Short mmCIF file of C-alpha atoms and ligand atoms in Angstrom, two decimals:
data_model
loop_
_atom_site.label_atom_id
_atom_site.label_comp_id
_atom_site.label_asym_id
_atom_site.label_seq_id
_atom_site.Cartn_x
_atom_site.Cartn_y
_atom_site.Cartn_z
CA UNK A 1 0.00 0.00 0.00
CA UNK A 2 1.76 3.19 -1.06
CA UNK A 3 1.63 6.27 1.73
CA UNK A 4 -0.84 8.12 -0.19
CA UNK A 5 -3.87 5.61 -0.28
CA UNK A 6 -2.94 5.14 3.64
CA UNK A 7 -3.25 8.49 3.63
CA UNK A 8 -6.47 8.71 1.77
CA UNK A 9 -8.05 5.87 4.01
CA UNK A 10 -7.13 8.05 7.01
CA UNK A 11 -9.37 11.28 5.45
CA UNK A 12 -12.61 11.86 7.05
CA UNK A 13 -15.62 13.11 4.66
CA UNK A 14 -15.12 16.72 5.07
CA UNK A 15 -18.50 17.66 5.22
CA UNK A 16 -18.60 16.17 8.56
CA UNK A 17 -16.60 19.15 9.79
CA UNK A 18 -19.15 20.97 9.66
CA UNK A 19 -21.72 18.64 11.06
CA UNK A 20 -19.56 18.74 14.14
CA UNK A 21 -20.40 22.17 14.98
CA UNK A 22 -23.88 21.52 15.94
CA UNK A 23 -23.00 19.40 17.94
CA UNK A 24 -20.42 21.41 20.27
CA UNK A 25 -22.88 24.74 19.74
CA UNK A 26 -26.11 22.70 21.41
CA UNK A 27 -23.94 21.47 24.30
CA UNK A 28 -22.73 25.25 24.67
CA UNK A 29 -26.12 26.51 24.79
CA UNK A 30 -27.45 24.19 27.18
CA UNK A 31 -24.05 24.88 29.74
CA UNK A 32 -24.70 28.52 29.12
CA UNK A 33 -28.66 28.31 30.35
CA UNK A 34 -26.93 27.39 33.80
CA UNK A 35 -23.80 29.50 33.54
CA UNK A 36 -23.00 31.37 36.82
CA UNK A 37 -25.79 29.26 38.96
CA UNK A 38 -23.22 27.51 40.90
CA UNK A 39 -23.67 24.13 39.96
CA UNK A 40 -21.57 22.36 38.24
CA UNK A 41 -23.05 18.75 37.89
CA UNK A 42 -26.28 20.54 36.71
CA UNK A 43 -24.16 22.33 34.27
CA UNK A 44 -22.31 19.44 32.68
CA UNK A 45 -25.69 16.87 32.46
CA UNK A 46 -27.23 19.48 30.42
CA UNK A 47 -23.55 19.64 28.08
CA UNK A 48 -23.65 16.14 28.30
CA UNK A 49 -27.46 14.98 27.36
CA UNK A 50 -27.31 17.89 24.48
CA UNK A 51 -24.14 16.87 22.98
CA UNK A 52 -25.40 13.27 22.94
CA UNK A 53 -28.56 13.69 21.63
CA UNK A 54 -27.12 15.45 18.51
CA UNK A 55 -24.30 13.24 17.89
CA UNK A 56 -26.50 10.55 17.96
CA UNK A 57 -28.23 12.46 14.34
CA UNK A 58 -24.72 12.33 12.66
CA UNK A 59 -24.28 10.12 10.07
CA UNK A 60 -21.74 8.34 11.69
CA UNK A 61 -20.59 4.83 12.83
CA UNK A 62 -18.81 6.50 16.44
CA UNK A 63 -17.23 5.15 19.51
CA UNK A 64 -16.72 7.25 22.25
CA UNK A 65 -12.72 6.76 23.02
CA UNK A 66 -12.75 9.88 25.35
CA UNK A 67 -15.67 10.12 27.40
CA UNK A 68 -17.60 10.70 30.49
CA UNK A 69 -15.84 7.93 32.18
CA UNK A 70 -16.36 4.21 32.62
CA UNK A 71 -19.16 2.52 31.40
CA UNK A 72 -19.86 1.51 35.16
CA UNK A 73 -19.75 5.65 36.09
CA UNK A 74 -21.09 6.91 33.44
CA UNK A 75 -24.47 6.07 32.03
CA UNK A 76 -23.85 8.68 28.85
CA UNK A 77 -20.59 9.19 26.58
CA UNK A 78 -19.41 6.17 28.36
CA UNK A 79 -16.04 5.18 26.89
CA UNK A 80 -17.15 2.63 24.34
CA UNK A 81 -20.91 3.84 23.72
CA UNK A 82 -21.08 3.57 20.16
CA UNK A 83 -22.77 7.25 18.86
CA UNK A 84 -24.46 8.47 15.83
CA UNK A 85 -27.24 6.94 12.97
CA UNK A 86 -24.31 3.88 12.89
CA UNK A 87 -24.52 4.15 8.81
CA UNK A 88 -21.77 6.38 8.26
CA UNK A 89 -17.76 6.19 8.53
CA UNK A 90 -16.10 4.22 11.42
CA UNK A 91 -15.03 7.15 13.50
CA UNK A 92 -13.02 7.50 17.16
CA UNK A 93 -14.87 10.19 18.81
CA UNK A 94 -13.38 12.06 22.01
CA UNK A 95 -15.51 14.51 24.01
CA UNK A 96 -15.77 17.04 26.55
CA UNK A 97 -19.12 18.38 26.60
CA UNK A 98 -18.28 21.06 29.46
CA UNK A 99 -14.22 21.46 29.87
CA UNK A 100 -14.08 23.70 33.35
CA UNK A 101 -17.47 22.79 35.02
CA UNK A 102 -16.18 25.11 37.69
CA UNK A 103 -15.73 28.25 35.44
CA UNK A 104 -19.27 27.58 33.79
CA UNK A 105 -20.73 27.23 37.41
CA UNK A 106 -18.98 30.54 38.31
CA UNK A 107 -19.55 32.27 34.89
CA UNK A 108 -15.60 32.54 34.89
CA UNK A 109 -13.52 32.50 31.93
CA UNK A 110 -12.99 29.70 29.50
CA UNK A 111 -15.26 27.13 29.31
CA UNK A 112 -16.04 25.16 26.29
CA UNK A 113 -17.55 22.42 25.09
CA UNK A 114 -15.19 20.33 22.82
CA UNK A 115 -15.11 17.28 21.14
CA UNK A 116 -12.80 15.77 18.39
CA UNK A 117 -13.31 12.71 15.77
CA UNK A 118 -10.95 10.90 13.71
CA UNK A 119 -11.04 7.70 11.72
CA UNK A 120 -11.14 4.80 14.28
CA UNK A 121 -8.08 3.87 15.50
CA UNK A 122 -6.81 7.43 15.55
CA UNK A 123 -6.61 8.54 19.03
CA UNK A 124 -5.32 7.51 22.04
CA UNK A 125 -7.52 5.04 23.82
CA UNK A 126 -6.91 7.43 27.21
CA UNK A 127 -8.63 6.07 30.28
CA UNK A 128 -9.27 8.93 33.07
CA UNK A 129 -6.25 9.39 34.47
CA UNK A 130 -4.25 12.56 34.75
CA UNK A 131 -1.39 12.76 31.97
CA UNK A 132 1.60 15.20 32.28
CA UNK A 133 1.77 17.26 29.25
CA UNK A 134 4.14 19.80 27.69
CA UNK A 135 3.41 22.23 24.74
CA UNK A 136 4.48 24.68 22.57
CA UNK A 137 3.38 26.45 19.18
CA UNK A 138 4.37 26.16 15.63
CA UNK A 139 7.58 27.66 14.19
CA UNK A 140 10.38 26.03 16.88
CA UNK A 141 13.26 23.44 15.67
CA UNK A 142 11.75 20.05 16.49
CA UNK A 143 12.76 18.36 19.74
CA UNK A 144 13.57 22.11 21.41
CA UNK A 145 11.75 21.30 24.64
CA UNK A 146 11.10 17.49 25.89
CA UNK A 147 9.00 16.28 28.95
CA UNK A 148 12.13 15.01 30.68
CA UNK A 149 14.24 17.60 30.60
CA UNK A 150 14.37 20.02 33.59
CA UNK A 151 12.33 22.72 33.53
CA UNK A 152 15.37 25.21 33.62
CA UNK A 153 16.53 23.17 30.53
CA UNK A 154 13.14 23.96 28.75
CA UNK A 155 12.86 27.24 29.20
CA UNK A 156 16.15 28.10 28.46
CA UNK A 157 16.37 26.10 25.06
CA UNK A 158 12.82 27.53 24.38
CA UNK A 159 13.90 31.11 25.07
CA UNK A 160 17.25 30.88 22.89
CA UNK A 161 15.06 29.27 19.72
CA UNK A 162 12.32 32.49 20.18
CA UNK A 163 15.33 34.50 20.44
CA UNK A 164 14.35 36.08 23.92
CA UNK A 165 15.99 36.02 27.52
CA UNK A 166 14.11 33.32 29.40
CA UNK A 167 12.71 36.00 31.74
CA UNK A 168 10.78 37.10 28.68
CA UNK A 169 9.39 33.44 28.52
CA UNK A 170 5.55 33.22 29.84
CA UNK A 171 4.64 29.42 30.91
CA UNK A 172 1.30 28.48 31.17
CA UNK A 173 0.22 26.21 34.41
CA UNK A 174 -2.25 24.70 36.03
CA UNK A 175 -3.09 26.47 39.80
CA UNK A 176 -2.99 23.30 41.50
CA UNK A 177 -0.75 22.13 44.81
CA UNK A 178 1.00 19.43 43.15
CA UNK A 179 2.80 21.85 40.28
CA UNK A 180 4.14 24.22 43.17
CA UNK A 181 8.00 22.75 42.24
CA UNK A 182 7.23 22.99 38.41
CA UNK A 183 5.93 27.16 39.42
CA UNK A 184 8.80 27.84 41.56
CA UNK A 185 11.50 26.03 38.88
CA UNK A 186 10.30 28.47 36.25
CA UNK A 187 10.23 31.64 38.13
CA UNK A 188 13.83 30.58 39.67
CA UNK A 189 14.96 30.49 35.75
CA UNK A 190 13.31 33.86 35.70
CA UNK A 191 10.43 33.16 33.13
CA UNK A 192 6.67 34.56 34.48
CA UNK A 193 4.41 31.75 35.14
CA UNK A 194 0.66 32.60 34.39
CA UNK A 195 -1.91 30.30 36.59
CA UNK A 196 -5.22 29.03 35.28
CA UNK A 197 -7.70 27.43 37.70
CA UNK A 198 -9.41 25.22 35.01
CA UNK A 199 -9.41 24.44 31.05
CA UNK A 200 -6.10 23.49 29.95
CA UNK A 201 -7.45 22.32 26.37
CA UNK A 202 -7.64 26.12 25.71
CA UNK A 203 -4.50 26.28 27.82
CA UNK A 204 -2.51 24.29 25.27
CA UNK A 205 -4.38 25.98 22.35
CA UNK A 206 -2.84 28.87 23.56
CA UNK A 207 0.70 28.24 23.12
CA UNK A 208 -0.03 28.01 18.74
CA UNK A 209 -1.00 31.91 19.34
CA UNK A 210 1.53 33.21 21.61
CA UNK A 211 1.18 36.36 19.66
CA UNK A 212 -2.21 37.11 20.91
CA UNK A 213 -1.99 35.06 24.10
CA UNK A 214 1.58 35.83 25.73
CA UNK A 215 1.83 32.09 26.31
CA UNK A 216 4.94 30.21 25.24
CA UNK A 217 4.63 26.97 27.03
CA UNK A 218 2.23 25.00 28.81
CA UNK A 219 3.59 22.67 31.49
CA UNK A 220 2.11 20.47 34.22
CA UNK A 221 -0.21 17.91 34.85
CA UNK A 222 -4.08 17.72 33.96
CA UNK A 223 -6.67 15.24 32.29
CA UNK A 224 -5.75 12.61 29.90
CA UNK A 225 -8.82 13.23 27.81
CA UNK A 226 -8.24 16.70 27.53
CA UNK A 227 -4.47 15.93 26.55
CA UNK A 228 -6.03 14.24 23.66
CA UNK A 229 -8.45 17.04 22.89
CA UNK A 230 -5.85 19.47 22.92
CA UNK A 231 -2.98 17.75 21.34
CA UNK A 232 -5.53 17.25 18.21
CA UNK A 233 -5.92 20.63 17.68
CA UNK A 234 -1.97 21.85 18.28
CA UNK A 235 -1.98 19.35 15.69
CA UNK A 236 -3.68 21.23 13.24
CA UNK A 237 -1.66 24.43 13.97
CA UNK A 238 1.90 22.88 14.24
CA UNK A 239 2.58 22.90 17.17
CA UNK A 240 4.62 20.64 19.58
CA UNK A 241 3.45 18.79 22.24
CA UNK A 242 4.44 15.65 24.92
CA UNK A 243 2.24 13.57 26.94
CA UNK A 244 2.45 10.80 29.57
CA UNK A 245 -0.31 9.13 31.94
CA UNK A 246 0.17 9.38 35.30
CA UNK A 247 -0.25 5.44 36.04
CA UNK A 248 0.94 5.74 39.52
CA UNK A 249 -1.30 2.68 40.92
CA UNK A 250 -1.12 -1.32 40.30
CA UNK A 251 -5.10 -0.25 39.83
CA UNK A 252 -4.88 2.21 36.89
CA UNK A 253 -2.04 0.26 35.01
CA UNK A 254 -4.62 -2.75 35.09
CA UNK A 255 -7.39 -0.66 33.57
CA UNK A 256 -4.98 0.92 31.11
CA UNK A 257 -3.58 -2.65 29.94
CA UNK A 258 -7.04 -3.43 29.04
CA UNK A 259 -7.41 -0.42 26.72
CA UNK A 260 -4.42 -1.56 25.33
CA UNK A 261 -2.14 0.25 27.09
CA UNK A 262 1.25 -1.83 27.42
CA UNK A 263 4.16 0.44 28.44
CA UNK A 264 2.72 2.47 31.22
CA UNK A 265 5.76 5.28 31.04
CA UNK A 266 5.31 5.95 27.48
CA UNK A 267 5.71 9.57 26.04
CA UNK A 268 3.33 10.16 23.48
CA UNK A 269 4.05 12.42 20.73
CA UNK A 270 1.46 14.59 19.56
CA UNK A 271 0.63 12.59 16.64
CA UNK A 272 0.49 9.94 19.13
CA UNK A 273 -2.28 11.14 20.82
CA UNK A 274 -4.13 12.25 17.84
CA UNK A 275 -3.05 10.50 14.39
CA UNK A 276 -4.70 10.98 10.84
CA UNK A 277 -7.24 13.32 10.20
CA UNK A 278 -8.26 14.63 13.24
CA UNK A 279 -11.33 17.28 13.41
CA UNK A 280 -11.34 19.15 16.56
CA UNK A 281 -14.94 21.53 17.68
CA UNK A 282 -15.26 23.47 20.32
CA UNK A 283 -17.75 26.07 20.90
CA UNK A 284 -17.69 29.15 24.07
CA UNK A 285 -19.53 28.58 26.93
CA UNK A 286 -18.56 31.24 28.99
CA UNK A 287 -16.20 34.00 27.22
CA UNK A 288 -12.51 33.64 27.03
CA UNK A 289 -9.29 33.85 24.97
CA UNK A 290 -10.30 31.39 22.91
CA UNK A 291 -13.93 32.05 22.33
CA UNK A 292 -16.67 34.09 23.25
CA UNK A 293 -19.33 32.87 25.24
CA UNK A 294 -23.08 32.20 24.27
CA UNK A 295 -25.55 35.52 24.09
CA UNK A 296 -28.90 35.21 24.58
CA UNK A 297 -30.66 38.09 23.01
CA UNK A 298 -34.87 38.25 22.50
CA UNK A 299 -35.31 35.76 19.67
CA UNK A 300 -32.03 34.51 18.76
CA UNK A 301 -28.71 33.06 20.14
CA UNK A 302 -25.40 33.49 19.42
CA UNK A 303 -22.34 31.40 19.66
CA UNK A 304 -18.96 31.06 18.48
CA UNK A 305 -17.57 28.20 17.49
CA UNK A 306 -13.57 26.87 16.33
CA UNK A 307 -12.15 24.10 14.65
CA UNK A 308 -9.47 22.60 13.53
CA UNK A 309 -9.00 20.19 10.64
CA UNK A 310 -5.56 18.55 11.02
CA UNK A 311 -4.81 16.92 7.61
CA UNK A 312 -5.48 20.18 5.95
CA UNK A 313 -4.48 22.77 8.51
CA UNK A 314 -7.73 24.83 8.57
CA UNK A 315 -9.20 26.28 11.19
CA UNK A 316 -12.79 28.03 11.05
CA UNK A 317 -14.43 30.28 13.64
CA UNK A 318 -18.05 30.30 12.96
CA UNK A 319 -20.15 33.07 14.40
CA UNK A 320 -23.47 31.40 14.51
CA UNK A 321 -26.71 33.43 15.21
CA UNK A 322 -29.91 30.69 16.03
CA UNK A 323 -33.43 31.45 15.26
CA UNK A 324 -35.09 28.63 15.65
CA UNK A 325 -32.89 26.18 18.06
CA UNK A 326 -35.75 26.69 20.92
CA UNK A 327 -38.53 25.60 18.53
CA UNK A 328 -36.88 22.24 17.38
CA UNK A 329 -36.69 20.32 20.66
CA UNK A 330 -34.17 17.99 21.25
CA UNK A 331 -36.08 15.14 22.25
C1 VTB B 1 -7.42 19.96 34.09
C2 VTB B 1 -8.25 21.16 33.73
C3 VTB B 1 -9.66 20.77 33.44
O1 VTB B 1 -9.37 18.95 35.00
O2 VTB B 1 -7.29 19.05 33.02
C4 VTB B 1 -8.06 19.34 35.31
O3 VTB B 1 -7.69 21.81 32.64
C5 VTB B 1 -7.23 18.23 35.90
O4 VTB B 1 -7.79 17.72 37.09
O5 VTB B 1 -10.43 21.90 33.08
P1 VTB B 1 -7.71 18.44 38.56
O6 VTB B 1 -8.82 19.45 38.60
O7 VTB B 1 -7.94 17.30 39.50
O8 VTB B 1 -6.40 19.08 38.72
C6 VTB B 1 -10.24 20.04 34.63
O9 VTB B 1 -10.37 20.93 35.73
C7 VTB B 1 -11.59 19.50 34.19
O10 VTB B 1 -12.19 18.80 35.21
#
């Protein structure tokens, strides 16, 4: 088989871009109805019963690789639920119908719902575990920054290939406890260390458009899924970007093994995590760098909506304004 028909098997019908920004734009909606009401798990059901219901209308044949969780934990988007009419193209399909509960509960920046499909077989088969991650944009030597290196290391080799002094670096990291060595190792190399409290999808997004977002790296450790989320959109943009699970009990290596997980320290490369065409959605919940939020306005309802088509390298933002999305019920 020469490269190019593997290639061409890989494509996805690229009408179903579009298709998936319905999908991502009804889970939006139905966060942003309980945006800023404090509760979370309210907030994500109604992400996750939207998001279901309308990828269940896609002409797909789709297995959730990403999901909810466990079949036993989750009774929707289970990992393994097959989705859509089932007619359609075999498909992987990894989502996150509310990434940052928290910030849609408290109306804070950055949440989105996001989802990504690729030909099955294309993305990581990630169970819900935490995976460390490192990132950077497009338009670095390959190989400048690696996950094992020291963080001094990093930065430094990052700053000399922007052509800036490593106090002019801005890393990106997670405001959690465990990352207070990985904070205090960049600030000791001098570099300014910017703290989210949720949403590192949009976190690693961030680093492809340092020119608009001051962010050069993102370090530290977060969710598996949304490694894979993210790592399939970088991909699109050309980015660079690392990833290992965090497989840290006899428990989670079992589970792993069974998704067919063998080496448990493995360092996946970006097109690791997300391989072939990958097609990567994600509409604003709340507003943020990334996206703005959904507006409610008398009759209609606006959202904005990105994605990213790896194998071609586009990315769309579609302003959407809906007229009639109340009128056709969901059910
Ligand atoms: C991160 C963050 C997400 O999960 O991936 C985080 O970016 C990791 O888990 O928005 P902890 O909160 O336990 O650190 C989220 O917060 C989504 O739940």
């Amino acid at each position: 088989m020469t490269d190019l028909v593997i290639q061409e098997e890989k494509i996805i019908e690229r009408i179903l871009t579009l298709e998936l920004v319905r999908v991502t734009e009804r889970a939006a909606v139905a966060a942003a109805r309980l945006r800023g009401r404090g509760d979370e798990k309210a907030a994500d059901q109604a992400a996750v019963d939207a998001m279901r219901r309308e990828l269940n209308r896609l002409p797909i044949d789709g297995t959730v690789v990403i999901g909810e969780g466990e079949r036993d934990e989750a009774p929707m988007l289970f990992i393994g639920e097959r989705v859509g009419t089932k007619t359609g193209p075999k498909v992987d399909i990894a989502v996150d119908p509310l990434e940052g509960t928290t910030l849609c509960a408290k109306d804070m920046p950055g949440s989105i719902a996001v989802m990504a499909m690729a030909k099955a077989g294309s993305l990581l088969y990630a169970p819900d575990v935490y995976m460390d991650k490192i990132a950077i944009g497009p338009g670095y030597p390959k190989g400048v920054v690696h996950i094992d290196n020291s963080v001094e290391d990093n930065i430094m080799a990052l700053a000399k290939a922007k052509g800036v002094k490593p106090g002019e670096i801005t890393a990106l990291i997670l405001d959690r406890p465990r990352h207070a060595e990985l904070i205090a190792a960049c600030r000791r190399v001098g570099a300014g260390v910017r703290l989210i409290t949720d949403g590192d999808v949009a976190g690693v997004i961030f680093t492809a458009q340092a020119d608009q977002t001051g962010v050069d790296i993102y370090f530290g450790t977060g969710g598996a899924p949304e490694g894979v989320l993210a790592a399939g959109a970088l991909r699109c943009v050309g980015g660079q970007m690392q990833g290992r699970l965090i497989l840290d009990t006899e428990e989670k290596r079992e589970r792993s093994l069974k998704m067919g997980i063998k080496d448990p320290k493995k360092i996946y490369d970006m097109t690791e995590l997300a391989s072939g065409d990958v097609i990567v959605c994600a509409t604003g919940v709340t507003d943020g760098a990334l996206l703005k939020g959904v507006r409610f306005h008398k009759e209609m309802i606006e959202t904005e909506t990105v994605i990213y088509r790896s194998v071609t390298g586009t990315v769309r933002r579609i302003i959407a304004e809906h007229r009639e999305m109340e009128k056709f019920k969901l059910d």
